Short mmCIF file of C-alpha atoms and ligand atoms in Angstrom, two decimals:
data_model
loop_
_atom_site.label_atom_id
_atom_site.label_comp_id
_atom_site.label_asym_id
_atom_site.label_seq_id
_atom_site.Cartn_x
_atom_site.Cartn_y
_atom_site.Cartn_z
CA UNK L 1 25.79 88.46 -45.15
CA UNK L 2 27.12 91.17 -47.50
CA UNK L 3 26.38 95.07 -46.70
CA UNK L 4 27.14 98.09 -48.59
CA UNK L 5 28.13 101.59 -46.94
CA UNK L 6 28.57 104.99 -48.47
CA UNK L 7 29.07 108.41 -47.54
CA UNK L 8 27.02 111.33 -49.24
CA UNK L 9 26.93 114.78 -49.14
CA UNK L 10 29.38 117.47 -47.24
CA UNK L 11 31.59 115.77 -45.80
CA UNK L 12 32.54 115.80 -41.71
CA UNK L 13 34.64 114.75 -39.09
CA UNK L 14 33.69 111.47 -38.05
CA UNK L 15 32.74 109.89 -41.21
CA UNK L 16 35.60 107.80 -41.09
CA UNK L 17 34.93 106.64 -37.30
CA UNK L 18 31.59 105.31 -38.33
CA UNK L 19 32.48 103.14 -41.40
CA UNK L 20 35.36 101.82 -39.14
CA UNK L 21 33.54 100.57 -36.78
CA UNK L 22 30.44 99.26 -39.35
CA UNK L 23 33.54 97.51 -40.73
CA UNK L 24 34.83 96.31 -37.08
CA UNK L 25 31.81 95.21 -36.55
CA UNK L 26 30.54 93.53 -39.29
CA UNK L 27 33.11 91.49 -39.96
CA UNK L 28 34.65 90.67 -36.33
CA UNK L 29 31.46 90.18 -35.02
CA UNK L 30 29.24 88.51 -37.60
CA UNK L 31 31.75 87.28 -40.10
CA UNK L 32 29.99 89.75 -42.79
CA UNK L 33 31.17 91.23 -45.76
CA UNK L 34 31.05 95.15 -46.29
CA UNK L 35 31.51 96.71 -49.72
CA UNK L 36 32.59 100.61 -49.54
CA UNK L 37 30.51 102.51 -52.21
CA UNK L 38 32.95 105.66 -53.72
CA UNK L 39 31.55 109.29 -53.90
CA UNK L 40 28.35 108.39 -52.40
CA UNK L 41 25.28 107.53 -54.16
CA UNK L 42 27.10 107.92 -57.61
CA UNK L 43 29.40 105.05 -56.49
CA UNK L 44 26.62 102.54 -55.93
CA UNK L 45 24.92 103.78 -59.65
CA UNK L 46 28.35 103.15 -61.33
CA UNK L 47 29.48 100.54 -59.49
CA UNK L 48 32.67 101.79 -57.95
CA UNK L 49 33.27 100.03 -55.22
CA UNK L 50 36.18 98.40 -52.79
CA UNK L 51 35.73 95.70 -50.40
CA UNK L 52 36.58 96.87 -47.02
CA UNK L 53 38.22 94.57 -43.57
CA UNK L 54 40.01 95.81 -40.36
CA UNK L 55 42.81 96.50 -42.39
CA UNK L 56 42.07 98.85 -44.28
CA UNK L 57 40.65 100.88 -41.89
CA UNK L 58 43.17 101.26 -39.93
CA UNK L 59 44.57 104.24 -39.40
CA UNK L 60 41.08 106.03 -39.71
CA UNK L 61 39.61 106.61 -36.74
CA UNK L 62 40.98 110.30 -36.07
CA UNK L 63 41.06 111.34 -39.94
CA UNK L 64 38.82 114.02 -40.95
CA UNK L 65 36.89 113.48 -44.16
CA UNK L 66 35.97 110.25 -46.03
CA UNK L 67 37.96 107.41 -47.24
CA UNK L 68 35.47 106.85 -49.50
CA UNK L 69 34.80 109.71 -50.94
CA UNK L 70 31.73 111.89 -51.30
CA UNK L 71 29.19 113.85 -53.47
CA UNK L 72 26.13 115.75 -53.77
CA UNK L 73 24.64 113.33 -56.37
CA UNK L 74 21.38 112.63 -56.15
CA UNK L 75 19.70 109.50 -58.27
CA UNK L 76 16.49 110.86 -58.19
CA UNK L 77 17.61 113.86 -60.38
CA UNK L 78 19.89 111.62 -63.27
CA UNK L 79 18.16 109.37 -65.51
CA UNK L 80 17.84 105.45 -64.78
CA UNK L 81 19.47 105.78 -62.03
CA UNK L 82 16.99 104.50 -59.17
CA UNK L 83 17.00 101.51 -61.29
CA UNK L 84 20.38 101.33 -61.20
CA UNK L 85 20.78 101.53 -57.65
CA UNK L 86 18.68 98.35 -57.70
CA UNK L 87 20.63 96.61 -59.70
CA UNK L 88 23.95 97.68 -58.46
CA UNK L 89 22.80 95.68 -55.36
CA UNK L 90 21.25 93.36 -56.67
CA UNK L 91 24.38 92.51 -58.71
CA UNK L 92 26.76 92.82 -55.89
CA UNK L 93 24.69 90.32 -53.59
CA UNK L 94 24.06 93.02 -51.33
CA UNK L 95 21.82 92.42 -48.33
CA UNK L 96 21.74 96.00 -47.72
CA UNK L 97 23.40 99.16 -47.67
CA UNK L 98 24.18 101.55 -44.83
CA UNK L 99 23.97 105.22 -46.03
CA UNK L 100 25.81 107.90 -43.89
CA UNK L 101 24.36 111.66 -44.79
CA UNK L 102 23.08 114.36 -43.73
CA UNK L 103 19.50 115.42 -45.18
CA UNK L 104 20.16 115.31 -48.95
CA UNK L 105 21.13 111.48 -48.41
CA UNK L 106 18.81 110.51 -46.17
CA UNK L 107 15.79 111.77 -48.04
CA UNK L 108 17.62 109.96 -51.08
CA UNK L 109 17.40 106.99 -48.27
CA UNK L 110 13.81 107.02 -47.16
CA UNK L 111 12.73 107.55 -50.64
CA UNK L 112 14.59 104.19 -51.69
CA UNK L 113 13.30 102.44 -48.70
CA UNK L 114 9.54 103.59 -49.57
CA UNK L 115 10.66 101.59 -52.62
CA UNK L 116 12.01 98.66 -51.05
CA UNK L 117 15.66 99.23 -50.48
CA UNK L 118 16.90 97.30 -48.00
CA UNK L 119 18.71 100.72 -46.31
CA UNK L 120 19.62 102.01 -42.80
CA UNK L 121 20.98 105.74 -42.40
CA UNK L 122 23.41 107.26 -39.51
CA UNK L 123 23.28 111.02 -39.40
CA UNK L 124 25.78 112.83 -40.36
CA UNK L 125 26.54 116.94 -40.49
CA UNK L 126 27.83 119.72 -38.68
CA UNK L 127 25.02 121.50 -38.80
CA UNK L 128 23.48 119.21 -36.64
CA UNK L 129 20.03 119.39 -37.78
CA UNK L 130 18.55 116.19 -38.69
CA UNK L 131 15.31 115.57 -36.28
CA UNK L 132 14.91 113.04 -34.23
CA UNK L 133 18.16 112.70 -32.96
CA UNK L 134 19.77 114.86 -30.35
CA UNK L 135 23.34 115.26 -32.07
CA UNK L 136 24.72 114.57 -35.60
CA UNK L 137 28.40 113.45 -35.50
CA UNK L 138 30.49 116.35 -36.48
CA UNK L 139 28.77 118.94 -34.98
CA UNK L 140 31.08 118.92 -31.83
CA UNK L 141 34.10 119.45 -33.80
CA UNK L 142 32.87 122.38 -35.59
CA UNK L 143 31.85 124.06 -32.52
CA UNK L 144 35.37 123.31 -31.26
CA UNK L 145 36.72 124.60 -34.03
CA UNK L 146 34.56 127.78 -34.43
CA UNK L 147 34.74 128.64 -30.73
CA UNK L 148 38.81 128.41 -30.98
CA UNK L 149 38.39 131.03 -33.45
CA UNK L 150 36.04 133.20 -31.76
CA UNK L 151 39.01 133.33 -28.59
CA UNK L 152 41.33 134.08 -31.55
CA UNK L 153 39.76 136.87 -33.24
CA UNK L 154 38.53 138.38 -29.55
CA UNK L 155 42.63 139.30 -28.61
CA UNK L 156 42.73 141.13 -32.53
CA UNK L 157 39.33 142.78 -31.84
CA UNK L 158 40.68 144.14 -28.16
CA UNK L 159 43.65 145.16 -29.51
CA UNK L 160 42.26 147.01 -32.19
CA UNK L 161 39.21 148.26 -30.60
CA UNK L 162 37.30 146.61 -33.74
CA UNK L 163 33.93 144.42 -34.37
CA UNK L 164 34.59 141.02 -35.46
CA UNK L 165 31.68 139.31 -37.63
CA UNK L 166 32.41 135.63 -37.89
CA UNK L 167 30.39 133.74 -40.25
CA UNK L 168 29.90 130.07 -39.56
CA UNK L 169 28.02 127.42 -41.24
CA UNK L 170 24.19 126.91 -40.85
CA UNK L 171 21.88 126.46 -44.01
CA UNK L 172 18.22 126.47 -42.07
CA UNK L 173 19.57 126.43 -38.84
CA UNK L 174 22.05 128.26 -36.08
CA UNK L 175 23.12 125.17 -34.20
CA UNK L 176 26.89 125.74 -34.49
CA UNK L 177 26.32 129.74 -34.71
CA UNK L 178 24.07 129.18 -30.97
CA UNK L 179 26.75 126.87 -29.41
CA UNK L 180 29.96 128.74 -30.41
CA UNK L 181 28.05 132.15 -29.64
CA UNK L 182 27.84 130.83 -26.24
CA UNK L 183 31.12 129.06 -25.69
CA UNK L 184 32.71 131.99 -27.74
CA UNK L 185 30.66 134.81 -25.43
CA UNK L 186 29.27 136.59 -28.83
CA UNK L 187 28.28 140.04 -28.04
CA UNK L 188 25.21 138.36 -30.77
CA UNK L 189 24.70 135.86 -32.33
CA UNK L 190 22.45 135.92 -35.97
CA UNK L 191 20.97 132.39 -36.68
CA UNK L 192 18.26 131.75 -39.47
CA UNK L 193 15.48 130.66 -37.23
CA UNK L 194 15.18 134.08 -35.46
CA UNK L 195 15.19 137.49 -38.09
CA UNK L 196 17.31 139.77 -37.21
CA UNK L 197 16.73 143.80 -36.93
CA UNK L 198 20.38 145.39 -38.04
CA UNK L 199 18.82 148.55 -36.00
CA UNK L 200 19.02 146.87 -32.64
CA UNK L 201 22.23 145.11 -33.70
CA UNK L 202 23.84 148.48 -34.08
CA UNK L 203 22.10 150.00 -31.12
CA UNK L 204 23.67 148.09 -28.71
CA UNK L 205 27.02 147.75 -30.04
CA UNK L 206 26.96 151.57 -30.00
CA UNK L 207 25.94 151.98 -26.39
CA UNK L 208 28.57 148.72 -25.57
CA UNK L 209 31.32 150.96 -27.20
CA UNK L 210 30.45 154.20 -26.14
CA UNK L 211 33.55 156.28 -24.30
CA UNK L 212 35.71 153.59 -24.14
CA UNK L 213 37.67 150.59 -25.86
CA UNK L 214 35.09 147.68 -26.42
CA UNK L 215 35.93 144.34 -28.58
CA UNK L 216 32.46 142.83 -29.59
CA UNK L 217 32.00 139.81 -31.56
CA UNK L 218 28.97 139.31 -33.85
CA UNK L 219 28.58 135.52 -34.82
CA UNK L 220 26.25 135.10 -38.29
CA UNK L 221 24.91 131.67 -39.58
CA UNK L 222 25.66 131.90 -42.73
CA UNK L 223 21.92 131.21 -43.46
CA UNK L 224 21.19 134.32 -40.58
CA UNK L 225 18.20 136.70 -42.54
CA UNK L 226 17.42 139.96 -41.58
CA UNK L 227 13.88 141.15 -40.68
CA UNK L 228 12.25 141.25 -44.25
CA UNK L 229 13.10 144.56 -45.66
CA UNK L 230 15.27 146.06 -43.63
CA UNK L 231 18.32 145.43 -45.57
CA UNK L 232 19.66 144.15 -49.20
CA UNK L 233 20.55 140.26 -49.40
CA UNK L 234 21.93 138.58 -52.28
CA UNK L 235 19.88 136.47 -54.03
CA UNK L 236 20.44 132.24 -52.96
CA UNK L 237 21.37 129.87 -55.30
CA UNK L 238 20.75 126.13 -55.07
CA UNK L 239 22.97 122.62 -55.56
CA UNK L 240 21.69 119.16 -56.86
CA UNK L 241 19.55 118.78 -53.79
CA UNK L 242 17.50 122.14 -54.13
CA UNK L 243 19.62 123.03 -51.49
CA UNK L 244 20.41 126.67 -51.03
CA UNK L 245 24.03 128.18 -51.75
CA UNK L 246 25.26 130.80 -48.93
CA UNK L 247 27.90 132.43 -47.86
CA UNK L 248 28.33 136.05 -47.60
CA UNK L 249 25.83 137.43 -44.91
CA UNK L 250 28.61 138.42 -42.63
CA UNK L 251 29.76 141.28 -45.41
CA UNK L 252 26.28 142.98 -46.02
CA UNK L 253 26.17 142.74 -41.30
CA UNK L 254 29.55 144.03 -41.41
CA UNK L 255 28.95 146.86 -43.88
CA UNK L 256 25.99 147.86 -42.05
CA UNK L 257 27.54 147.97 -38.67
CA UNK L 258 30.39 149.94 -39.96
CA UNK L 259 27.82 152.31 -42.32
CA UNK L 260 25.60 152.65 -38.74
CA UNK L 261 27.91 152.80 -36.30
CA UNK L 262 31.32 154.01 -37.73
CA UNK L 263 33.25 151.64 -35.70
CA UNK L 264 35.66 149.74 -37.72
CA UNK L 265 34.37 146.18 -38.33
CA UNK L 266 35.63 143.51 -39.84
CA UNK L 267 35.09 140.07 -41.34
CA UNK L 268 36.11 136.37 -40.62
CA UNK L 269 34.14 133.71 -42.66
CA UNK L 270 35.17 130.69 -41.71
CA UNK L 271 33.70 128.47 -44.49
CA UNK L 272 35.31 124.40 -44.37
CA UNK L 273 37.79 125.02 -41.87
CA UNK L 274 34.58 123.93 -39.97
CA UNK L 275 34.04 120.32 -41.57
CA UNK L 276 38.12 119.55 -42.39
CA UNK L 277 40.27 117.87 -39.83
CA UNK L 278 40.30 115.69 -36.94
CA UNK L 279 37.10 114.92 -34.68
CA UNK L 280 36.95 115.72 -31.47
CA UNK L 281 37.23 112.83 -28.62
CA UNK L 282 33.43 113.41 -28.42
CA UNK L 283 32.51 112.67 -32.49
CA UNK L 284 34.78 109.77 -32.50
CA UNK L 285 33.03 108.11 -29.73
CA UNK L 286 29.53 109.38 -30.64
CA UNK L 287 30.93 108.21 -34.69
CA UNK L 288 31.59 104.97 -33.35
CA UNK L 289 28.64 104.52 -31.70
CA UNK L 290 26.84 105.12 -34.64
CA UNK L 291 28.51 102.55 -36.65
CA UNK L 292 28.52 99.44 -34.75
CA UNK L 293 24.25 100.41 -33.89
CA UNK L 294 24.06 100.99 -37.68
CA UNK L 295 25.46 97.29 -38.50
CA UNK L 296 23.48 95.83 -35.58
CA UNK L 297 20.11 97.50 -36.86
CA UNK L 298 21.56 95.65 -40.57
CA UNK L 299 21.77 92.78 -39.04
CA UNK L 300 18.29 92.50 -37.62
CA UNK L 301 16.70 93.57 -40.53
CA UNK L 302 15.37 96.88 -38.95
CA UNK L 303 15.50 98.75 -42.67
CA UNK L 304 13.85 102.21 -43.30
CA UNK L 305 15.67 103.18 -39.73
CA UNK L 306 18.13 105.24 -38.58
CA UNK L 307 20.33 105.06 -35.59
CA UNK L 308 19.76 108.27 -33.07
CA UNK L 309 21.30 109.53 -29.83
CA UNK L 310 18.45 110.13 -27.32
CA UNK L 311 18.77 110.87 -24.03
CA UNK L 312 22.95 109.39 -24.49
CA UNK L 313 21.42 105.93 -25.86
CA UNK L 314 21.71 104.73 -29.22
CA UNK L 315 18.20 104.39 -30.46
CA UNK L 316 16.53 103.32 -34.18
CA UNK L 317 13.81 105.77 -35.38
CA UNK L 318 12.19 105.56 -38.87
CA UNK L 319 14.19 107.35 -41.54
CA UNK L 320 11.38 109.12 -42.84
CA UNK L 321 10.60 110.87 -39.45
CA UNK L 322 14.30 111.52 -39.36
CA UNK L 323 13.73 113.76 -42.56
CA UNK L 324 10.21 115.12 -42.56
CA UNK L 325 11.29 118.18 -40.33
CA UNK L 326 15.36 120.09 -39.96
CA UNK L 327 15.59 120.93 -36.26
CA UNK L 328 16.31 123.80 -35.37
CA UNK L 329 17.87 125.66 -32.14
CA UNK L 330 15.48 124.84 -29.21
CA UNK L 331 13.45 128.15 -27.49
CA UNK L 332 15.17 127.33 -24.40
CA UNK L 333 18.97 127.63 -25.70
CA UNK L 334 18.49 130.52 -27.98
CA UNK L 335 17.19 131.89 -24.15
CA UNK L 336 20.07 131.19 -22.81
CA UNK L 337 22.22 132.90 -25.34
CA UNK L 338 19.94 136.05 -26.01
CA UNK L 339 21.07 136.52 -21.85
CA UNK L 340 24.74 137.19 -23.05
CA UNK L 341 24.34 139.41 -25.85
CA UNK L 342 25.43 143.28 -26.00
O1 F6P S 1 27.55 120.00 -44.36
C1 F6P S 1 26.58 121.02 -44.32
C2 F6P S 1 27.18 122.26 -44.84
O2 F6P S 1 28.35 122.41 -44.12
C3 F6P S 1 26.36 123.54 -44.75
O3 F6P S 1 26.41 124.22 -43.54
C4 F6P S 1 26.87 124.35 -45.90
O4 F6P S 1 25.94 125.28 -46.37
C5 F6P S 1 27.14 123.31 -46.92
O5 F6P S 1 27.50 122.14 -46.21
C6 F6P S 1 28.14 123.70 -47.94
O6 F6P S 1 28.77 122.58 -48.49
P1 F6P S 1 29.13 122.37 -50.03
O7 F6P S 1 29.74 123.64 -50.51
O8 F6P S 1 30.08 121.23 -49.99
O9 F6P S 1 27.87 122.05 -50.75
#
């Protein structure tokens, strides 16, 4: 048989772990033929495309980003190009096509497969919150690498008596803000799902700091909102996807704090350094999991799924539950953290 794979949207540690082992799998184990898609969806629509073996993914599994290349593109917003997906495989004697994304290209994925695309999705994104599955690959390496940087900025704050905002990445939702908050001991942590009220924010820095030296470190989702009115926000912008543009929250937190409080605060926003780099040990296993359930699900003809970590098995649930609803940080984690704050 003859499969397709492509990776869309951000990209993320791991990517390269799970076409690997689709690869590994596919062709080792079933004598298949896998076709690597460039720049995700776009790649399929203009038919750029590389046939991929063992060989040349070697090398791969501990690189950070995509050999194939990715992008936002989404067919359902360019003209003839759902067609074109349909021809593209139809042309290439595809049997079907593996998509690895986070939300953007899975919805792009269930919406094909209501149409009768042949497609089975892995997810994919730091932010970790595609429903239905308990962990996106990725998302342990960027709370690795935001928690490293929490210990980092802590000895700077001591030293200089200072509050440290660190923005990290979160759209809808503070999985990576929640985790590193914890692992990082965040004096608070500001994550979209929960408003926050600057006044208490300041409040208890003040009373942490008061007569004495006193680091604290503030961790913001960069999609955190304040409690509506109490402060000015920029207004959001939005990509190919209708997905919002952020970044910036930590400077109108920090300005407040500083305004509020008059100790010295400043900012760390720490942006892709979060997506770029190696995976963790935990993201290449969890990566290559993915891959070789992805091919296997090909294989059987289970189309319209995608593969899911529940309860530390590999499971297949139906893409479109995978994108009806973004999960966000569960009641009894954001408990856990709220414990630690101030
Ligand atoms: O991969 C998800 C994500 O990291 C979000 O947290 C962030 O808002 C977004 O990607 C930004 O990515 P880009 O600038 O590539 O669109």
């Amino acid at each position: 048989m003859r499969f397709g794979v492509l990776t869309g949207g951000g990209d993320c540690p791991g990517l390269n772990a799970v076409i690997r082992a689709v690869v590994r799998k596919a062709t080792r184990h079933y004598g298949d033929e896998v076709l690597g898609f460039t720049d995700g969806w776009q790649g399929v629509v203009e038919r750029h495309f590389r046939p991929l073996d063992v060989a040349t993914m070697q090398h791969t599994l501990p690189q950070g980003g995509t050999v194939l290349g990715t992008s936002r593109y989404n067919p359902f917003k360019v003209d003839g190009a759902v067609d074109e997906v349909f021809t593209s495989l139809k042309d290439n004697e595809l049997d079907g096509l593996i998509v690895i994304g986070g939300e953007g290209t899975l919805s792009c994925a269930n919406e094909f497969s209501q149409r009768g695309l042949p497609v089975v999705g892995v997810p994919k994104t730091i932010d970790n919150d595609i429903g239905v599955t308990e962990r996106t690959f990725g998302f342990d390496t960027a709370v690795s690498i935001a928690t490293e940087a929490i210990d980092r900025l802590r000895t700077t704050a001591e030293s200089h008596n200072r509050v440290m905002v660190v923005e990290v990445m979160g759209r809808h939702v503070g999985h990576i803000a929640t985790w590193s908050g914890i692992a990082g001991g965040a004096t608070a942590t500001l994550i979209p799902e929960e408003p926050f009220d600057i006044d208490s924010v300041c409040q208890a820095l003040e009373a942490r700091h008061e007569g004495g030296r006193y680091a604290s470190l503030i961790v913001v989702a960069e999609g955190a909102k304040p409690v509506a009115g109490t402060m000015n926000i920029p207004e959001d912008t939005y990509d190919e996807f209708g997905h919002v543009r952020l970044g910036g929250i930590s400077h109108r937190v920090a300005d407040e704090i500083e305004k509020r409080t008059g100790i010295e605060t400043r900012v760390t926003i720490l942006g892709y350094v979060q997506r770029g780099g190696t995976p963790t040990a935990f993201d290449r296993v969890l990566s290559t999991r993915y891959g070789v359930a992805a091919i296997d699900a090909a294989r059987d003809g289970a189309w319209g799924s995608m593969v899911a970590l529940r309860s530390d098995e590999i499971v297949r649930v139906p893409l479109s539950d995978a994108v009806a609803d973004l999960k966000g940080v569960s009641p009894q984690l954001w408990d856990v953290a709220q414990q630690f704050f101030a």
